[in-house]
């Protein structure tokens, strides 16, 4: 089946061959279920190599599950979770954090998806007042939903601020690898070393078939983790097949190679859009996402051949994503398709 190329999401990409091979290699004989197997043990050691020894790691099926398990473990039902108004937990998880963690999400407007102390400060109120939800967590996304990237110092400032006020920092790192590749830093430099308390670490968007990880940087915070993971239906019986994928992803810099390539393809696409009249890039292209305002009339014809999402219909802003398997030819063909659609729409 010859499926069209997609610029809709890095979720649309296939599975990296080395990940597939890891699954096949793990499919030999029997292994104890629910993570009591050598594959899981080995994968956890890989996470420790990247994030430090004093971590607790739990594998789950998907990103929403990772966020819900992480947030449920560190909150009580009377807490609120402060996040960007475009945060995945606020927009794209069907109220799962609120239903399963029982907390109130407090969305904060941002221009670029990144939270700052100045934006958060007005929402820190009601401490000790029984009539109000108690602020408990600040949740940030790396990279953000707009494809922008938090620098290490920006995260450190937020973490110090949160901890001074008795709050914890949760990071939705579905595209953490892309952020680290963009900044050219180790994974721990934007997590462990800058005060993140709980991380949802993404694998699916970076070449895995399925699976994410929840990482706690203080094991004391993870005392109830196993129970919430089970309650949230995120405990895999055949966990070795998630673990084996992560071991492959975190070995020999595969995570980095995949992310660097996806980021580079986004840069190539952005460069190719430069100079095309009536197309404006709306956010800095810092990882593997491009947000662009385009002539509304070209969108339907483009979508006949390429998958992508319209992010903001009133201003015809679209989101184009690249992935580890996006090729230079894919990018060149898409740019040409955009030019042809524009010419056709204007009768050139």
XYZ file of C-alpha atoms in Angstrom:
348
model
C 0.000 0.000 0.000
C 1.472 3.345 -1.083
C 0.393 5.796 1.592
C 0.908 9.549 1.083
C 3.663 11.294 3.025
C 2.484 13.108 6.103
C 3.464 16.417 7.608
C 0.674 16.120 10.173
C 2.634 14.617 13.050
C 5.742 12.635 13.883
C 3.196 10.093 15.171
C 2.446 9.379 11.513
C 5.944 8.071 10.883
C 6.790 4.397 10.820
C 9.069 2.534 13.198
C 12.836 2.790 12.984
C 14.374 -0.484 11.696
C 16.608 -0.783 14.762
C 13.539 -0.529 16.987
C 11.760 -3.218 14.995
C 14.809 -5.428 15.294
C 14.860 -4.882 19.059
C 11.252 -6.066 19.264
C 12.058 -9.151 17.205
C 15.096 -9.902 19.364
C 12.978 -9.627 22.514
C 10.471 -12.064 21.059
C 12.500 -15.123 22.018
C 11.218 -17.540 24.611
C 9.374 -16.521 27.756
C 9.985 -13.695 30.232
C 8.380 -12.859 33.560
C 5.495 -10.426 33.068
C 4.858 -6.894 34.370
C 8.449 -5.691 34.145
C 10.157 -8.419 36.164
C 12.318 -9.307 33.186
C 15.924 -8.661 32.109
C 14.864 -6.425 29.212
C 13.187 -3.964 31.554
C 16.097 -4.075 33.960
C 18.520 -3.331 31.152
C 16.391 -0.480 29.777
C 16.200 1.144 33.209
C 19.999 1.094 33.341
C 20.034 2.948 30.022
C 17.782 5.618 31.490
C 20.129 5.911 34.447
C 23.034 6.478 32.070
C 21.220 9.441 30.568
C 19.386 10.881 33.566
C 21.358 9.765 36.642
C 21.255 6.923 39.138
C 18.737 8.397 41.586
C 15.678 8.015 39.381
C 12.602 5.821 39.304
C 11.415 4.762 35.845
C 8.025 3.383 34.872
C 7.142 2.306 31.345
C 3.651 3.007 30.010
C 1.813 2.637 26.719
C 1.334 6.223 25.543
C 1.860 9.921 26.215
C -1.486 10.604 27.832
C -0.878 7.640 30.109
C 2.555 8.962 31.033
C 1.167 12.384 31.903
C -1.746 10.983 33.884
C 0.387 8.500 35.821
C 3.037 11.108 36.594
C 0.584 13.793 37.666
C -1.627 11.393 39.642
C 1.360 10.196 41.636
C 2.445 13.672 42.779
C -0.932 15.316 43.417
C -4.015 15.076 45.600
C -7.521 15.748 44.340
C -7.595 19.216 45.911
C -4.546 20.369 43.933
C -4.462 22.469 40.794
C -2.024 22.028 37.933
C -0.821 25.201 36.200
C -0.031 24.803 32.499
C 0.030 26.643 29.201
C -3.387 27.020 27.626
C -2.117 25.049 24.608
C -0.633 22.252 26.745
C -1.399 18.742 25.561
C -2.828 17.887 28.983
C -5.263 20.795 28.597
C -6.239 20.501 24.932
C -5.646 16.981 23.639
C -6.153 14.478 26.444
C -9.952 14.482 26.723
C -9.841 15.669 30.366
C -7.907 12.541 31.348
C -5.674 14.354 33.896
C -8.697 15.992 35.520
C -10.766 12.822 35.573
C -8.070 10.415 36.699
C -5.841 12.655 38.823
C -8.904 14.525 40.079
C -7.113 17.873 39.862
C -8.131 21.186 38.348
C -6.127 22.285 35.320
C -5.445 26.029 35.256
C -4.555 27.091 31.699
C -2.355 30.177 31.325
C -2.205 32.188 28.058
C 1.184 32.222 26.324
C 2.412 33.623 23.023
C 4.943 30.900 22.278
C 3.820 27.992 24.462
C 6.459 28.734 27.106
C 5.523 29.692 30.660
C 7.348 32.375 32.622
C 7.316 33.365 36.269
C 5.525 36.591 35.392
C 2.722 34.657 33.716
C 2.390 32.141 36.541
C 2.563 34.544 39.493
C -1.065 35.811 39.308
C -2.341 32.221 39.526
C -0.520 31.423 42.770
C -3.259 32.316 45.196
C -5.563 30.708 47.696
C -2.828 28.876 49.616
C -4.279 27.463 52.814
C -7.824 28.526 51.929
C -10.134 25.537 52.004
C -12.489 27.054 49.425
C -9.834 27.075 46.699
C -7.884 24.443 44.807
C -4.328 24.403 46.123
C -1.617 25.028 43.506
C 0.471 21.861 43.424
C 2.230 21.463 40.096
C 3.544 23.562 37.229
C 3.478 21.491 34.044
C 5.629 22.537 31.091
C 6.100 20.922 27.683
C 9.463 20.366 25.984
C 9.348 21.030 23.097
C 6.225 23.127 23.465
C 3.070 22.649 21.463
C 4.289 25.528 19.266
C 7.604 23.782 18.607
C 9.563 26.230 20.737
C 12.266 25.089 23.155
C 12.931 25.902 26.812
C 16.602 26.698 27.479
C 18.155 25.050 30.559
C 18.249 28.331 32.464
C 14.564 28.969 31.747
C 13.649 25.598 33.251
C 15.920 26.169 36.248
C 14.265 29.522 36.949
C 10.798 27.948 36.796
C 11.855 25.022 38.984
C 13.438 27.270 41.622
C 10.301 29.421 41.616
C 8.025 26.377 41.934
C 10.025 24.836 44.747
C 10.131 28.124 46.697
C 6.327 28.057 46.667
C 6.026 24.363 47.528
C 5.088 23.268 44.003
C 6.569 20.542 41.810
C 7.651 20.703 38.152
C 6.192 18.191 35.719
C 7.561 18.107 32.190
C 5.674 16.644 29.267
C 8.691 15.509 27.262
C 6.958 13.831 24.350
C 9.538 15.580 22.134
C 12.303 16.006 24.697
C 14.785 14.377 22.315
C 14.086 17.043 19.711
C 14.675 19.754 22.302
C 17.984 18.255 23.399
C 19.062 17.908 19.777
C 18.093 21.508 19.092
C 20.055 22.789 22.088
C 22.924 20.329 21.541
C 22.845 19.244 25.183
C 22.548 15.893 27.006
C 19.067 14.855 28.099
C 19.896 15.377 31.766
C 20.918 19.002 31.184
C 17.293 19.982 30.562
C 15.784 17.670 33.182
C 17.837 16.227 36.040
C 20.240 19.142 36.324
C 17.658 21.937 36.289
C 15.147 20.814 38.895
C 12.488 18.852 37.008
C 10.628 16.577 39.431
C 8.674 14.304 37.096
C 9.162 13.724 33.375
C 7.030 12.070 30.723
C 9.654 10.887 28.246
C 8.525 10.245 24.693
C 9.528 7.386 22.459
C 6.683 7.056 19.972
C 7.338 10.370 18.230
C 11.022 9.529 17.830
C 10.969 6.176 16.088
C 9.363 3.727 18.502
C 6.276 1.660 17.767
C 4.656 2.459 21.096
C 5.675 3.248 24.631
C 6.622 6.169 26.848
C 8.353 6.411 30.215
C 7.602 8.281 33.429
C 10.738 9.342 35.278
C 10.834 10.535 38.883
C 13.998 12.366 39.876
C 13.315 11.858 43.574
C 12.388 8.288 44.423
C 10.394 9.447 47.454
C 7.912 11.084 45.077
C 7.372 7.708 43.420
C 6.216 5.753 46.475
C 2.686 5.285 45.081
C 3.688 5.155 41.415
C 3.043 1.441 40.895
C -0.520 1.727 42.173
C -1.458 4.687 39.999
C 0.086 3.039 36.944
C -2.091 -0.026 37.532
C -5.228 2.037 38.189
C -4.650 4.027 35.014
C -4.446 0.766 33.017
C -0.866 1.569 31.964
C 0.855 -1.509 33.390
C 1.962 -3.642 30.443
C 2.005 -7.384 31.055
C 4.513 -7.999 28.245
C 6.605 -5.017 29.243
C 9.752 -6.393 27.653
C 8.497 -5.166 24.273
C 8.377 -1.553 25.495
C 11.652 -1.913 27.375
C 13.505 -3.410 24.417
C 12.493 -0.464 22.259
C 13.788 2.030 24.804
C 17.066 0.195 25.171
C 17.586 0.432 21.418
C 16.500 4.076 21.302
C 18.863 5.089 24.112
C 21.819 3.111 22.757
C 24.418 4.438 20.319
C 22.709 7.837 20.240
C 19.787 6.596 18.132
C 17.461 8.968 20.012
C 19.748 11.850 19.057
C 20.275 10.836 15.440
C 16.532 10.526 14.888
C 15.778 13.860 16.537
C 18.575 15.704 14.757
C 17.324 14.474 11.406
C 13.712 15.465 12.127
C 14.867 18.921 13.237
C 17.039 19.325 10.146
C 14.142 18.485 7.848
C 12.040 21.165 9.556
C 14.831 23.672 8.972
C 15.013 22.650 5.310
C 11.274 23.112 4.957
C 11.388 26.517 6.653
C 14.224 27.612 4.378
C 12.263 26.503 1.335
C 9.253 28.557 2.393
C 11.327 31.721 2.614
C 10.389 34.087 -0.151
C 7.078 32.443 -1.034
C 4.597 35.337 -0.965
C 1.692 35.182 1.499
C 3.293 32.485 3.642
C 4.457 33.605 7.073
C 6.170 31.447 9.685
C 4.442 32.239 12.981
C 6.829 30.704 15.541
C 10.593 30.184 15.660
C 11.492 26.865 14.027
C 13.554 25.385 16.849
C 12.810 21.679 16.563
C 10.662 19.676 14.143
C 7.516 21.818 13.932
C 6.588 24.650 11.592
C 3.610 26.898 12.193
C 2.748 28.918 9.112
C -0.027 31.235 8.013
C -0.916 30.330 4.431
C -3.533 31.437 1.902
C -6.709 29.725 2.993
C -7.619 28.687 -0.531
C -4.532 26.462 -0.996
C -5.200 24.257 2.031
C -7.804 21.883 0.491
C -5.727 21.122 -2.602
C -2.601 20.492 -0.520
C -4.508 18.170 1.789
C -5.533 16.040 -1.184
C -1.927 14.821 -1.338
C -0.425 15.510 2.095
C -1.720 15.033 5.619
C -1.387 18.047 7.934
C -3.479 19.903 10.481
C -4.994 23.360 10.388
C -3.995 24.783 13.760
C -5.989 28.033 13.685
C -8.748 28.159 11.083
C -9.680 31.875 11.346
C -6.164 32.943 10.388
C -5.391 29.890 8.221
C -2.453 28.836 10.361
C -1.252 25.295 9.733
C 1.148 22.998 11.566
C 3.677 20.999 9.590
C 5.718 18.347 11.416
C 8.771 16.423 10.254
C 9.957 13.059 11.563
C 12.997 10.803 11.713
C 12.024 9.287 8.350
C 11.211 12.515 6.494
C 13.541 12.764 3.508
C 15.062 15.686 1.637
C 12.975 14.602 -1.350
C 9.798 14.675 0.780
C 10.586 18.255 1.752
C 11.429 19.388 -1.791
C 8.259 17.803 -3.181
C 6.124 19.422 -0.500
C 7.612 22.855 -1.161
C 6.904 22.444 -4.869
C 3.349 21.365 -4.082
C 2.861 24.495 -1.985
C 4.141 26.690 -4.817
C 1.929 24.969 -7.382
C -1.142 25.239 -5.148
C -0.497 28.931 -4.650
C -0.046 29.528 -8.376
C -3.212 27.595 -9.185
C -5.222 29.492 -6.592
C -4.122 32.840 -8.050
C -4.446 31.817 -11.670
C -0.745 32.180 -12.461
